[in-house]
Structures are given as structure tokens and as C-alpha cells.
Short mmCIF file of C-alpha atoms in Angstrom, two decimals:
data_model
loop_
_atom_site.label_atom_id
_atom_site.label_comp_id
_atom_site.label_asym_id
_atom_site.label_seq_id
_atom_site.Cartn_x
_atom_site.Cartn_y
_atom_site.Cartn_z
CA UNK B 536 -28.97 31.14 -31.07
CA UNK B 537 -28.20 32.71 -27.73
CA UNK B 538 -29.23 29.57 -26.07
CA UNK B 539 -26.71 27.55 -28.24
CA UNK B 540 -24.00 30.04 -26.97
CA UNK B 541 -25.14 29.44 -23.40
CA UNK B 542 -24.97 25.72 -23.97
CA UNK B 543 -21.54 25.67 -25.49
CA UNK B 544 -20.09 27.84 -22.78
CA UNK B 545 -21.56 25.66 -20.01
CA UNK B 546 -18.82 23.61 -18.02
CA UNK B 547 -20.44 20.23 -17.58
CA UNK B 548 -17.64 18.74 -15.32
CA UNK B 549 -15.51 16.96 -17.82
CA UNK B 550 -17.76 17.20 -20.79
CA UNK B 551 -16.61 20.73 -21.54
CA UNK B 552 -13.00 19.49 -22.19
CA UNK B 553 -14.60 16.95 -24.59
CA UNK B 554 -16.27 19.72 -26.66
CA UNK B 555 -12.93 21.30 -27.24
CA UNK B 556 -11.06 18.20 -28.11
CA UNK B 557 -13.80 16.82 -30.33
CA UNK B 558 -13.79 19.99 -32.19
CA UNK B 559 -10.07 19.84 -32.41
CA UNK B 560 -10.35 16.44 -33.93
CA UNK B 561 -12.96 17.71 -36.32
CA UNK B 562 -10.53 20.40 -37.33
CA UNK B 563 -7.80 17.77 -37.86
CA UNK B 564 -9.98 15.87 -40.15
CA UNK B 565 -10.71 18.78 -42.38
CA UNK B 566 -7.16 20.18 -42.34
CA UNK B 567 -5.01 17.08 -42.84
CA UNK B 568 -5.10 15.09 -45.90
CA UNK B 569 -3.83 11.57 -46.17
CA UNK B 570 -4.51 8.72 -43.99
CA UNK B 571 -8.05 9.29 -42.40
CA UNK B 572 -11.03 7.48 -43.56
CA UNK B 573 -14.08 9.39 -44.44
CA UNK B 574 -15.15 9.45 -40.75
CA UNK B 575 -11.54 10.57 -39.85
CA UNK B 576 -11.56 8.34 -36.77
CA UNK B 577 -8.09 8.73 -35.08
CA UNK B 578 -7.47 6.44 -32.07
CA UNK B 579 -4.06 7.58 -31.71
CA UNK B 580 -5.28 11.10 -30.62
CA UNK B 581 -8.13 9.53 -28.61
CA UNK B 582 -8.72 11.33 -25.44
CA UNK B 583 -6.27 9.98 -22.84
CA UNK B 584 -8.81 9.43 -20.32
CA UNK B 585 -10.92 7.25 -22.61
CA UNK B 586 -7.83 5.45 -23.89
CA UNK B 587 -6.78 4.72 -20.31
CA UNK B 588 -10.28 3.27 -19.53
CA UNK B 589 -9.90 0.89 -22.46
CA UNK B 590 -6.36 -0.15 -21.68
CA UNK B 591 -7.33 -0.53 -17.86
CA UNK B 592 -9.98 -2.93 -19.04
CA UNK B 593 -7.51 -4.92 -20.96
CA UNK B 594 -5.38 -4.97 -17.84
CA UNK B 595 -8.04 -6.16 -15.64
CA UNK B 596 -9.48 -8.70 -17.94
CA UNK B 597 -6.15 -10.22 -18.81
CA UNK B 598 -4.63 -10.59 -15.37
CA UNK B 599 -3.09 -14.03 -15.85
CA UNK B 600 -0.90 -15.37 -18.60
CA UNK B 601 -1.04 -16.23 -21.39
CA UNK B 602 -3.73 -13.60 -21.89
CA UNK B 603 -1.68 -10.96 -20.14
CA UNK B 604 0.19 -10.73 -23.40
CA UNK B 605 -2.53 -8.39 -24.61
CA UNK B 606 -1.43 -5.77 -22.10
CA UNK B 607 2.04 -6.04 -23.62
CA UNK B 608 0.75 -5.60 -27.11
CA UNK B 609 -1.07 -2.41 -25.99
CA UNK B 610 2.35 -1.02 -24.91
CA UNK B 611 3.71 -1.53 -28.43
CA UNK B 612 1.15 0.07 -30.60
CA UNK B 613 2.50 3.68 -30.48
CA UNK B 614 4.08 6.04 -27.99
CA UNK B 615 0.90 7.26 -26.43
CA UNK B 616 -0.55 3.70 -25.87
CA UNK B 617 2.96 2.70 -24.55
CA UNK B 618 2.90 5.63 -21.91
CA UNK B 619 -0.58 5.00 -20.84
CA UNK B 620 -0.07 1.17 -20.46
CA UNK B 621 3.24 1.56 -18.62
CA UNK B 622 1.27 4.02 -16.19
CA UNK B 623 -1.37 1.59 -15.66
CA UNK B 624 0.98 -1.39 -15.07
CA UNK B 625 3.07 0.57 -12.68
CA UNK B 626 0.32 1.66 -10.46
CA UNK B 627 0.69 0.26 -6.87
CA UNK B 628 -2.34 -1.89 -7.15
CA UNK B 629 -0.54 -3.85 -9.88
CA UNK B 630 2.60 -4.30 -8.12
CA UNK B 631 4.41 -7.61 -8.31
CA UNK B 632 2.42 -8.64 -11.47
CA UNK B 633 4.50 -9.98 -14.17
CA UNK B 634 3.54 -8.05 -17.40
CA UNK B 635 6.73 -6.87 -19.26
CA UNK B 636 10.19 -8.76 -19.35
CA UNK B 637 11.52 -5.85 -17.20
CA UNK B 638 9.17 -7.05 -14.35
CA UNK B 639 11.37 -10.02 -13.82
CA UNK B 640 13.78 -7.72 -12.16
CA UNK B 641 11.23 -5.86 -10.10
CA UNK B 642 10.16 -7.16 -6.56
CA UNK B 643 7.54 -9.85 -6.56
CA UNK B 644 4.09 -9.66 -4.94
CA UNK B 645 3.82 -8.48 -1.35
CA UNK B 646 1.35 -11.08 -0.07
CA UNK B 647 0.89 -14.29 -1.99
CA UNK B 648 4.19 -15.47 -3.64
CA UNK B 649 4.33 -16.17 -7.39
CA UNK B 650 4.38 -19.82 -7.90
CA UNK B 651 6.91 -20.92 -10.57
CA UNK B 652 8.40 -24.04 -12.04
CA UNK B 653 12.03 -24.80 -12.90
CA UNK B 654 12.66 -27.63 -15.38
CA UNK B 655 16.12 -29.09 -15.74
CA UNK B 656 17.58 -30.58 -18.86
CA UNK B 657 20.64 -32.64 -17.68
CA UNK B 658 21.84 -33.39 -21.13
CA UNK B 659 22.24 -29.79 -22.21
CA UNK B 660 22.95 -28.36 -18.82
CA UNK B 661 20.09 -26.02 -19.16
CA UNK B 662 17.37 -24.87 -16.67
CA UNK B 663 14.11 -23.30 -17.55
CA UNK B 664 11.91 -20.97 -15.44
CA UNK B 665 8.24 -20.83 -15.90
CA UNK B 666 5.49 -18.96 -14.20
CA UNK B 667 3.02 -21.68 -13.14
CA UNK B 668 -0.51 -21.17 -14.76
CA UNK B 669 -2.11 -23.95 -12.87
CA UNK B 670 -1.46 -25.91 -9.76
CA UNK B 671 -0.33 -28.86 -11.68
CA UNK B 672 3.40 -29.64 -11.82
CA UNK B 673 3.33 -31.10 -15.35
CA UNK B 674 1.44 -28.27 -17.07
CA UNK B 675 3.47 -26.00 -19.27
CA UNK B 676 3.60 -22.52 -17.73
CA UNK B 677 4.60 -19.12 -19.06
CA UNK B 678 8.33 -19.24 -20.03
CA UNK B 679 10.21 -16.56 -18.19
CA UNK B 680 14.01 -17.17 -18.13
CA UNK B 681 16.51 -19.89 -19.14
CA UNK B 682 20.16 -20.50 -17.73
CA UNK B 683 22.89 -22.70 -19.19
CA UNK B 684 25.80 -23.96 -17.03
CA UNK B 685 29.25 -23.62 -18.45
CA UNK B 686 32.39 -24.73 -16.84
CA UNK B 687 35.08 -22.16 -17.14
CA UNK B 688 38.38 -23.52 -15.86
CA UNK B 689 38.24 -23.58 -12.10
CA UNK B 690 34.91 -22.09 -11.77
CA UNK B 691 31.28 -22.59 -13.15
CA UNK B 692 29.07 -19.95 -14.71
CA UNK B 693 25.33 -20.01 -15.42
CA UNK B 694 24.38 -17.55 -18.19
CA UNK B 695 20.74 -16.35 -17.78
CA UNK B 696 18.70 -15.24 -20.67
CA UNK B 697 15.15 -14.13 -21.84
CA UNK B 698 15.58 -16.39 -24.85
CA UNK B 699 15.56 -20.10 -24.37
CA UNK B 700 17.42 -20.66 -27.56
CA UNK B 701 20.00 -18.08 -27.15
CA UNK B 702 22.01 -18.56 -23.97
CA UNK B 703 25.30 -16.60 -24.70
CA UNK B 704 26.58 -13.52 -23.05
CA UNK B 705 26.64 -11.59 -26.16
CA UNK B 706 22.87 -12.02 -26.87
CA UNK B 707 20.38 -9.35 -26.95
CA UNK B 708 18.37 -11.43 -24.51
CA UNK B 709 21.18 -11.81 -21.98
CA UNK B 710 19.97 -10.70 -18.45
CA UNK B 711 22.80 -11.74 -16.20
CA UNK B 712 24.81 -14.53 -14.82
CA UNK B 713 25.85 -16.53 -11.79
CA UNK B 714 29.39 -17.35 -11.07
CA UNK B 715 30.59 -19.97 -8.64
CA UNK B 716 33.87 -20.69 -7.06
CA UNK B 717 35.75 -24.10 -7.54
CA UNK B 718 34.11 -25.67 -4.43
CA UNK B 719 30.62 -24.68 -5.59
CA UNK B 720 30.09 -22.95 -2.36
CA UNK B 721 30.34 -19.29 -2.83
CA UNK B 722 28.43 -17.70 -5.78
CA UNK B 723 28.23 -14.27 -7.16
CA UNK B 724 25.10 -12.97 -8.97
CA UNK B 725 25.63 -10.57 -11.78
CA UNK B 726 23.07 -8.29 -13.49
CA UNK B 727 23.53 -7.13 -17.10
CA UNK B 728 21.90 -3.81 -15.80
CA UNK B 729 23.16 -1.62 -13.15
CA UNK B 730 21.20 -1.90 -9.96
CA UNK B 731 21.23 2.03 -9.44
CA UNK B 732 22.58 5.08 -11.29
CA UNK B 733 26.40 5.47 -10.94
CA UNK B 734 27.13 1.85 -10.47
CA UNK B 735 30.30 0.64 -12.30
CA UNK B 736 30.52 -2.72 -14.07
CA UNK B 737 32.59 -5.35 -12.42
CA UNK B 738 35.86 -6.10 -14.24
CA UNK B 739 35.69 -9.81 -15.21
CA UNK B 740 37.86 -12.02 -17.27
CA UNK B 741 34.99 -13.13 -19.62
CA UNK B 742 34.49 -9.83 -21.51
CA UNK B 743 31.21 -9.39 -23.19
CA UNK B 744 30.81 -9.40 -26.76
CA UNK B 745 27.93 -7.24 -27.91
CA UNK B 746 25.66 -7.51 -30.96
CA UNK B 747 26.38 -4.67 -33.35
CA UNK B 748 23.31 -2.67 -32.39
CA UNK B 749 23.52 -1.71 -28.89
CA UNK B 750 19.96 -1.42 -27.60
CA UNK B 751 20.31 1.06 -24.73
CA UNK B 752 23.46 3.02 -25.28
CA UNK B 753 23.02 5.00 -22.04
CA UNK B 754 23.32 1.74 -20.02
CA UNK B 755 26.93 1.10 -19.48
CA UNK B 756 27.68 -2.42 -20.70
CA UNK B 757 28.96 -5.13 -18.54
CA UNK B 758 28.11 -7.22 -15.64
CA UNK B 759 27.09 -5.57 -12.35
CA UNK B 760 27.57 -7.36 -9.03
CA UNK B 761 24.01 -7.77 -7.69
CA UNK B 762 24.47 -10.30 -4.82
CA UNK B 763 26.12 -13.22 -3.15
CA UNK B 764 25.24 -16.66 -2.07
CA UNK B 765 27.25 -18.90 0.17
CA UNK B 766 26.93 -22.36 1.60
CA UNK B 767 28.27 -23.23 5.07
CA UNK B 768 31.22 -25.54 5.08
CA UNK B 769 29.91 -28.66 6.79
CA UNK B 770 33.13 -30.34 7.94
CA UNK B 771 32.16 -31.81 11.25
CA UNK B 772 28.52 -32.38 10.87
CA UNK B 773 28.42 -34.93 8.01
CA UNK B 774 24.66 -35.25 8.43
CA UNK B 775 22.53 -32.20 8.78
CA UNK B 776 21.12 -29.71 6.35
CA UNK B 777 23.38 -27.36 4.60
CA UNK B 778 23.09 -23.64 5.55
CA UNK B 779 22.94 -20.87 3.10
CA UNK B 780 23.29 -17.01 3.27
CA UNK B 781 22.39 -14.62 0.57
CA UNK B 782 23.08 -10.96 0.47
CA UNK B 783 21.35 -9.09 -2.50
CA UNK B 784 21.55 -5.46 -3.45
CA UNK B 785 18.21 -4.01 -3.15
CA UNK B 786 16.40 -3.63 -6.35
CA UNK B 787 15.25 0.02 -6.78
CA UNK B 788 11.78 -0.67 -8.05
CA UNK B 789 10.61 1.40 -10.95
CA UNK B 790 7.68 2.87 -8.79
CA UNK B 791 10.37 4.80 -7.07
CA UNK B 792 11.50 6.57 -10.08
CA UNK B 793 8.19 8.33 -10.49
CA UNK B 794 6.00 9.90 -7.75
CA UNK B 795 4.81 7.18 -5.55
CA UNK B 796 1.65 6.86 -3.26
CA UNK B 797 3.77 5.07 -0.86
CA UNK B 798 4.79 7.60 1.79
CA UNK B 799 7.46 5.19 3.11
CA UNK B 800 9.40 5.64 -0.09
CA UNK B 801 8.88 9.37 -0.52
CA UNK B 802 11.47 10.04 2.24
CA UNK B 803 14.05 7.75 0.70
CA UNK B 804 13.75 9.28 -2.73
CA UNK B 805 16.20 12.08 -2.04
CA UNK B 806 18.96 9.95 -0.80
CA UNK B 807 18.05 6.86 -2.86
CA UNK B 808 21.17 6.70 -4.80
CA UNK B 809 23.43 6.72 -1.81
CA UNK B 810 21.09 4.46 0.09
CA UNK B 811 20.76 2.15 -2.82
CA UNK B 812 24.53 1.74 -3.10
CA UNK B 813 24.57 0.20 0.50
CA UNK B 814 21.10 -1.22 0.90
CA UNK B 815 21.09 -4.99 1.02
CA UNK B 816 18.51 -7.68 1.61
CA UNK B 817 19.97 -10.46 3.67
CA UNK B 818 18.48 -14.01 3.69
CA UNK B 819 19.19 -17.12 5.40
CA UNK B 820 17.47 -20.51 5.18
CA UNK B 821 15.05 -21.55 7.61
CA UNK B 822 16.37 -24.45 9.69
CA UNK B 823 14.52 -27.65 9.28
CA UNK B 824 13.26 -29.43 12.37
CA UNK B 825 14.53 -32.88 13.33
CA UNK B 826 11.40 -35.20 13.26
CA UNK B 827 12.22 -37.99 15.69
CA UNK B 828 9.45 -40.16 14.61
CA UNK B 829 10.23 -40.00 10.90
CA UNK B 830 13.96 -39.74 11.71
CA UNK B 831 14.60 -37.01 9.18
CA UNK B 832 14.84 -33.18 8.75
CA UNK B 833 11.55 -31.55 7.95
CA UNK B 834 10.32 -28.23 6.57
CA UNK B 835 6.80 -27.39 5.84
CA UNK B 836 6.56 -26.84 2.22
CA UNK B 837 2.63 -26.63 2.16
CA UNK B 838 2.52 -29.28 -0.58
CA UNK B 839 4.62 -27.32 -3.08
CA UNK B 840 7.64 -29.83 -2.63
CA UNK B 841 7.00 -33.45 -2.84
CA UNK B 842 10.34 -35.18 -3.07
CA UNK B 843 12.90 -35.12 -0.26
CA UNK B 844 16.10 -33.58 -1.54
CA UNK B 845 19.12 -31.86 0.02
CA UNK B 846 18.47 -29.21 -2.65
CA UNK B 847 15.15 -28.10 -1.04
CA UNK B 848 15.13 -24.88 1.03
CA UNK B 849 13.27 -22.04 2.38
CA UNK B 850 14.66 -18.50 2.67
CA UNK B 851 13.71 -15.81 5.26
CA UNK B 852 15.10 -12.46 5.55
CA UNK B 853 17.11 -11.00 8.53
CA UNK B 854 17.60 -7.77 6.70
CA UNK B 855 14.73 -6.49 4.46
CA UNK B 856 14.65 -3.01 3.05
CA UNK B 857 10.93 -3.25 2.12
CA UNK B 858 10.03 -3.55 5.84
CA UNK B 859 10.06 -0.73 8.26
CA UNK B 860 13.29 -0.29 9.96
CA UNK B 861 14.90 -2.72 7.44
CA UNK B 862 14.25 -5.75 9.92
CA UNK B 863 13.35 -8.92 8.20
CA UNK B 864 10.36 -11.07 9.25
CA UNK B 865 11.99 -14.38 10.02
CA UNK B 866 8.76 -16.21 9.89
CA UNK B 867 7.89 -15.27 6.42
CA UNK B 868 9.28 -17.54 3.77
CA UNK B 869 10.37 -15.22 0.88
CA UNK B 870 11.90 -17.99 -1.41
CA UNK B 871 11.09 -21.67 -1.36
CA UNK B 872 12.65 -24.11 -3.63
CA UNK B 873 12.11 -27.86 -3.92
CA UNK B 874 11.86 -30.96 -6.00
CA UNK B 875 8.66 -32.36 -7.22
CA UNK B 876 9.95 -34.72 -10.01
CA UNK B 877 13.16 -35.97 -11.50
CA UNK B 878 13.86 -32.82 -13.38
CA UNK B 879 11.01 -30.57 -12.12
CA UNK B 880 11.26 -28.06 -9.21
CA UNK B 881 9.03 -25.55 -7.84
CA UNK B 882 10.19 -21.98 -6.92
CA UNK B 883 7.93 -19.65 -5.05
CA UNK B 884 9.01 -16.09 -4.37
CA UNK B 885 7.69 -12.69 -3.13
CA UNK B 886 8.72 -9.18 -2.39
CA UNK B 887 11.49 -7.97 -2.11
CA UNK B 888 12.92 -10.60 -4.32
CA UNK B 889 12.48 -10.33 -7.96
CA UNK B 890 11.99 -13.47 -10.37
CA UNK B 891 15.63 -12.94 -11.54
CA UNK B 892 17.12 -13.02 -8.14
CA UNK B 893 14.93 -15.92 -6.97
CA UNK B 894 16.04 -17.96 -10.07
CA UNK B 895 19.78 -17.18 -9.62
CA UNK B 896 19.56 -18.30 -6.01
CA UNK B 897 17.80 -21.51 -6.91
CA UNK B 898 20.57 -22.32 -9.61
CA UNK B 899 23.01 -22.24 -6.74
CA UNK B 900 21.33 -25.24 -5.28
CA UNK B 901 22.20 -27.58 -8.26
CA UNK B 902 25.51 -28.97 -8.82
CA UNK B 903 27.78 -30.73 -6.40
CA UNK B 904 29.15 -29.04 -3.46
CA UNK B 905 32.44 -30.14 -2.35
CA UNK B 906 32.74 -30.46 1.50
CA UNK B 907 29.23 -29.88 1.94
CA UNK B 908 26.42 -32.48 2.05
CA UNK J 639 -49.49 20.30 -6.89
CA UNK J 640 -46.05 18.84 -6.68
CA UNK J 641 -47.54 15.26 -7.55
CA UNK J 642 -49.17 16.68 -10.64
CA UNK J 643 -45.97 18.24 -11.77
CA UNK J 644 -44.11 15.01 -11.38
CA UNK J 645 -46.80 13.15 -13.25
CA UNK J 646 -46.61 15.68 -16.10
CA UNK J 647 -42.74 15.51 -16.18
CA UNK J 648 -42.68 11.67 -16.50
CA UNK J 649 -44.66 11.73 -19.66
CA UNK J 650 -43.12 15.09 -20.94
CA UNK J 651 -41.30 14.77 -24.18
CA UNK J 652 -38.13 16.41 -24.96
CA UNK J 653 -36.44 17.04 -28.33
CA UNK J 654 -32.67 16.33 -28.86
CA UNK J 655 -31.10 17.82 -31.86
CA UNK J 656 -27.97 15.92 -33.22
CA UNK J 657 -25.06 17.82 -34.86
CA UNK J 658 -26.45 16.93 -38.21
CA UNK J 659 -29.81 18.52 -37.48
CA UNK J 660 -31.62 15.25 -37.04
CA UNK J 661 -34.22 15.62 -34.27
CA UNK J 662 -35.17 13.00 -31.75
CA UNK J 663 -38.29 13.08 -29.48
CA UNK J 664 -37.49 11.21 -26.38
CA UNK J 665 -39.28 10.81 -22.96
CA UNK J 666 -37.74 12.78 -20.29
CA UNK J 667 -36.82 9.77 -18.13
CA UNK J 668 -34.81 8.53 -21.14
CA UNK J 669 -33.09 11.82 -21.70
CA UNK J 670 -32.20 12.00 -17.95
CA UNK J 671 -30.01 8.99 -18.42
CA UNK J 672 -27.60 11.30 -20.20
CA UNK J 673 -26.22 13.30 -17.31
CA UNK J 674 -25.07 16.04 -19.58
CA UNK J 675 -28.65 16.55 -20.64
CA UNK J 676 -29.88 16.16 -17.14
CA UNK J 677 -27.57 18.94 -16.00
CA UNK J 678 -28.83 21.11 -18.86
CA UNK J 679 -32.44 20.47 -17.86
CA UNK J 680 -31.73 21.23 -14.26
CA UNK J 681 -30.59 24.60 -15.26
CA UNK J 682 -33.32 25.46 -17.75
CA UNK J 683 -36.48 23.50 -16.69
CA UNK J 684 -38.84 24.52 -19.50
CA UNK J 685 -36.42 23.88 -22.35
CA UNK J 686 -37.95 21.72 -25.09
CA UNK J 687 -35.12 21.32 -27.61
CA UNK J 688 -31.67 20.58 -26.48
CA UNK J 689 -28.76 20.73 -29.05
CA UNK J 690 -26.27 18.00 -29.02
CA UNK J 691 -23.47 19.53 -31.10
CA UNK J 692 -20.93 16.56 -30.91
CA UNK J 693 -22.93 13.63 -31.84
CA UNK J 694 -24.25 12.64 -35.26
CA UNK J 695 -27.82 11.71 -35.64
CA UNK J 696 -26.89 8.16 -36.61
CA UNK J 697 -25.07 7.74 -33.30
CA UNK J 698 -27.43 9.61 -31.17
CA UNK J 699 -30.20 7.04 -32.37
CA UNK J 700 -28.04 4.14 -31.25
CA UNK J 701 -27.48 5.82 -28.00
CA UNK J 702 -31.15 6.40 -27.29
CA UNK J 703 -32.04 2.82 -28.33
CA UNK J 704 -29.40 1.58 -26.02
CA UNK J 705 -30.73 3.46 -23.02
CA UNK J 706 -34.32 2.10 -23.78
CA UNK J 707 -33.19 -1.50 -24.07
CA UNK J 708 -30.16 -1.96 -21.85
CA UNK J 709 -30.00 -5.18 -19.91
CA UNK J 710 -27.30 -7.89 -19.62
CA UNK J 711 -28.41 -9.69 -22.72
CA UNK J 712 -28.79 -6.58 -24.79
CA UNK J 713 -25.32 -5.34 -23.75
CA UNK J 714 -23.63 -8.54 -24.59
CA UNK J 715 -24.93 -8.39 -28.19
CA UNK J 716 -24.87 -4.71 -28.58
CA UNK J 717 -21.29 -4.09 -29.41
CA UNK J 718 -20.97 -6.87 -32.07
CA UNK J 719 -22.98 -4.86 -34.71
CA UNK J 720 -20.51 -2.01 -34.91
CA UNK J 721 -17.29 -1.43 -36.65
CA UNK J 722 -14.31 0.37 -35.04
CA UNK J 723 -15.16 3.87 -36.48
CA UNK J 724 -18.69 3.55 -34.95
CA UNK J 725 -17.40 2.27 -31.82
CA UNK J 726 -15.21 5.16 -31.34
CA UNK J 727 -17.87 7.76 -32.21
CA UNK J 728 -20.32 6.13 -29.91
CA UNK J 729 -17.65 6.03 -27.10
CA UNK J 730 -17.03 9.75 -27.57
CA UNK J 731 -20.82 10.32 -27.55
CA UNK J 732 -21.28 8.21 -24.38
CA UNK J 733 -18.49 10.17 -22.74
CA UNK J 734 -19.76 13.53 -23.85
CA UNK J 735 -23.34 12.70 -22.81
CA UNK J 736 -22.04 11.21 -19.75
CA UNK J 737 -23.73 7.80 -19.84
CA UNK J 738 -21.53 5.74 -17.60
CA UNK J 739 -23.26 2.26 -18.46
CA UNK J 740 -22.85 2.81 -22.14
CA UNK J 741 -19.26 4.03 -21.84
CA UNK J 742 -18.39 1.05 -19.70
CA UNK J 743 -20.01 -1.37 -22.25
CA UNK J 744 -18.24 0.20 -24.97
CA UNK J 745 -14.82 0.28 -23.31
CA UNK J 746 -15.11 -3.41 -22.66
CA UNK J 747 -16.13 -4.07 -26.25
CA UNK J 748 -13.11 -2.21 -27.56
CA UNK J 749 -10.77 -3.97 -25.10
CA UNK J 750 -12.19 -7.30 -26.27
CA UNK J 751 -11.22 -6.56 -29.83
CA UNK J 752 -7.61 -6.24 -28.73
CA UNK J 753 -7.55 -9.79 -27.45
CA UNK J 754 -4.64 -12.02 -28.65
CA UNK J 755 -3.69 -9.81 -31.38
CA UNK J 756 -0.26 -8.41 -32.48
CA UNK J 757 0.61 -4.73 -32.03
CA UNK J 758 0.54 -4.44 -35.84
CA UNK J 759 -2.96 -5.83 -36.04
CA UNK J 760 -4.10 -3.48 -33.36
CA UNK J 761 -2.67 -0.59 -35.30
CA UNK J 762 -4.36 -1.74 -38.35
CA UNK J 763 -7.71 -2.02 -36.80
CA UNK J 764 -7.63 1.12 -34.76
CA UNK J 765 -6.02 3.03 -37.74
CA UNK J 766 -2.95 4.15 -35.67
CA UNK J 767 0.36 5.03 -37.15
CA UNK J 768 3.41 3.52 -35.60
CA UNK J 769 5.31 6.54 -34.43
CA UNK J 770 8.41 4.66 -33.27
CA UNK J 771 11.77 5.13 -34.88
CA UNK J 772 13.56 2.02 -36.10
CA UNK J 773 15.84 2.10 -32.95
CA UNK J 774 12.79 2.47 -30.68
CA UNK J 775 11.12 -0.25 -32.62
CA UNK J 776 14.17 -2.54 -31.99
CA UNK J 777 14.13 -1.62 -28.31
CA UNK J 778 10.46 -2.38 -28.03
CA UNK J 779 11.06 -5.80 -29.43
CA UNK J 780 13.42 -6.48 -26.66
CA UNK J 781 11.68 -4.63 -23.96
CA UNK J 782 8.24 -6.04 -24.78
CA UNK J 783 9.25 -9.30 -26.53
CA UNK J 784 6.39 -11.15 -25.06
CA UNK J 785 4.03 -9.20 -27.13
CA UNK J 786 5.34 -10.78 -30.27
CA UNK J 787 5.17 -14.44 -29.45
CA UNK J 788 2.51 -16.67 -30.59
CA UNK J 789 -0.32 -14.27 -31.43
CA UNK J 790 -3.26 -15.20 -33.69
CA UNK J 791 -2.31 -15.27 -37.36
CA UNK J 792 -3.75 -11.80 -38.56
#
């Protein structure tokens, strides 16, 4: 018996903890009446380490959509599973992956861009954004966002939603909108969520009607200005590509809210609110080269754009908060958009842009632009 | 002398005693796959019976069998025989006994059972109570709406 005592008191690295918790589970089984089976197995109180091991395997096994849905399901099972799943999805190695709808407003991947498709329905003035699941332009991808164009007097609005069937500002699935001036040259991007704490919603004429249940009462209702896109007025040059500039309020990624492994962000955390208020990403389109032989303007889309169109563009950053010193790398294309079919377009985006920002910017490319080619 | 000793150890038998008193005689090299047992032996070389207070005889038998037979083919078929209750207890056993191969195999198996199922199904199968309030549940349906689309009919 003394040997038994010695055994129990041993600290076998992590196994000692298990002795205690397994005993605790056993006590639970004896003490609590009700829902346990004869064996009393209770996954909800499963050791967090083991639960994390299981969910990590789901995350790794289901990297791509549509299977990635399994990871989202794990987040819904109960509070404990939700917390563990969020922790795993937020780890730096999973950065840029699209797992939850909230990831659509997080920066995209750092290296290889996400390849997406935009499908246009001219009859209903609706645009659908999909995450491409294969290299084919005709395969159905994973649906991400939808937008519908509305003409409101002298300006035009695109309402953007998570729900392809519900494209109203009052919808639960509403995520933001794009508003353009009369000429269709200057656009403002609005986000239904504040880009940072303390932001005040913009006052705008179209007041938002809410569903009776406010999902997040802490978040102020309204539309928050998230960025601008403008096209250069092409008066004298009737030929020539249009020029665009975008300035976007930097998205404060969720990884900055908790302790982050990234030392670069650690220093910013203290003054994050003030900095976030003034931090912008500034983009401009890469100028195409004039191809004397082909007699046309050319951009290298690396096969992702197959139909010539004035809508096609590539954006690079001049100011990029994700880079040291905030200086953008003008050789790296952060957003590429172009036609591959009558109503099909590709959209490739990467960090620091989010899917939402990329989609909104691409939407500005549609529609006639007066005084611009 | 050292050689003789190692020869003797390789054929040495050890007794493992499960929590319900069931005894298992195993070869030392099998027992050593359980790092917890290995650590125990390292400290008390001449021990012959090792108590395993957290594992039932039923599961210890399965664990020992796994160690003896493990290979790619066996592992692939292994998990299919067990229900969720057994899987959990086996996982706890593998974790306690510190057998990384078995733990990996079981985690993968359990992860597989979550494939393409709704959160409600996962709760049923794993016997987990939904501890979200109605408001939280509504928030979930928005925040994680992709989890509720097009899953297998349960």
C-alpha cells in the first residue's frame, strides 16, 4: 500500500494533472444525477489540452472549404469548445484563413493571395463574391458576400450582405455598403461595425432600420466610414487607363486584441486606439505598360484575367501599416480584379486588405463613369 | 554482465493492474511504450506489479493490444470498433499512460466523427449540453452562420 501512495504522489510531467482531473470527473459522476450515461463520459469537461488536440486536428484536416465548415461547427457546440476553437483559429499560423464570417473583415493572407470570383447578375443588379475552390472560373465556390446596387436620387449605393437572399440595410446579415457620387468617380466605403473602439457612426440620410432583436447591443448601430476610392478625371486623355486611388482605415485585426506573438504589434498595442484612428492603407493602381507591338495597354495578370476590359486593375500600396515603417511595397499587387467571362470576374487579394474591403473596391469598378473612360 | 542483464530484461514480464483489479502480464518492451510506466520502472527497477489507477481493465486490454499490433493498416481500422464513450476513455488512458501514437490515432478518429455534422449533432454524439443562452444562441447563428448551412441530414 505504501507503494501505491508513492505512485499516486509521483509527478509524471503532465500525467499528474490527469490523475487529479480524472478523479474529479469520477466524483462528478457519482455526485451528480441526471444526464450522464452509465459510464458518465462528459466531453464538455474534457481536459482542455485533449479537446484542443482534437479540434486542432479538425482545423488541420479541414483547411479548405467546404470542409472547413466543420471547424465552424466546433465553435458552436458549447462555450468551452467555442473558446478553444477561436484560440486555434486565431493563432498566427492560421492567419488570413477564412473560417468564420468575421474573417471577411480580417486581413487576408500574407503571402499567397486568396483567389475569389465575382459573379454579376445584370437583371437584378446583384453581385456575388465566392472563394474559389478550384482553378476553374466556372466552378461554384464558397459563397462569401453579396451586393446589390440601388440608385438613390443623385447617387448610387451598393448594400453588402452575408445573405445572398437578404440585401437590405435592416437585415441581420448586413455588413456594410458602398456609396458613390453622381459621376460615379468618388466612392465611400462604410462598415456596419466600427473599425476601432470609440468610433462614431457617420450621419447619413438613409437611416438604418433594425430587426427587433439587436444582436450586439454593445456595438453602436450605424455605418462607419471605412475608406474611400476615387477615379481620376480623364478630361484630356480620352485614351488611356483610368487611375484609381484608395485610402482605407486600417483594420485592427483580432490578433491584436489578445497577446500576440508578433513583436511588431506589441509596441503598438498601448497606443492602438489613437493610432488606429489615423492609420490608413493607401493604394493606387499599377500603371499598365503600352505594348507597341500589340498596340494596347498591358498588365500581367498571370492568367487570372482573360478578357480585356477597362474594369481590370491591379492595386499596390504606397502606405501599408502592415509593413515596417508603414511604407508600401509598390511591386506587390495586393488586389487584382479582372474579367474572365461575360459576368464573371476574378478577385485576388492579400494582406493588409480584407475580403470585405477588396470586394467593395472591386464594386467601384462596375457602372458607368462619366468623364472617365 | 550488462549484456546478460539486458537479455533478461527483454524477456522480463511485468504485471499491470487496472483500476478494477484486472491483471495483465505484459512484456517489458510493450510496457515501455507507455511512457508513464517507463518512468515508473526507471525509478523502481525491480518492481513487478504496477498499478494503473485511472484505467479500467477493459480499456487497458485494448491499449495493450494496440501497442502490440500498431501499424498503418491496424490504426486505420482500429478506431472504427469503438463508440464515443470508449473513445473518450481510451483517449484519457492514452494520455495518462503517455502513449503518443495511440493518442494521435484517437484524436484523429474523434476529429473524423465531427466531419460534416451540425453543432446539434456533435452535441448529441459527444453528450454535451448546449450552455448558450437564447441571446447567445442567436448571436452564434449570425457569427458562425456558415456552420448551419448544408450539413448532412442527421
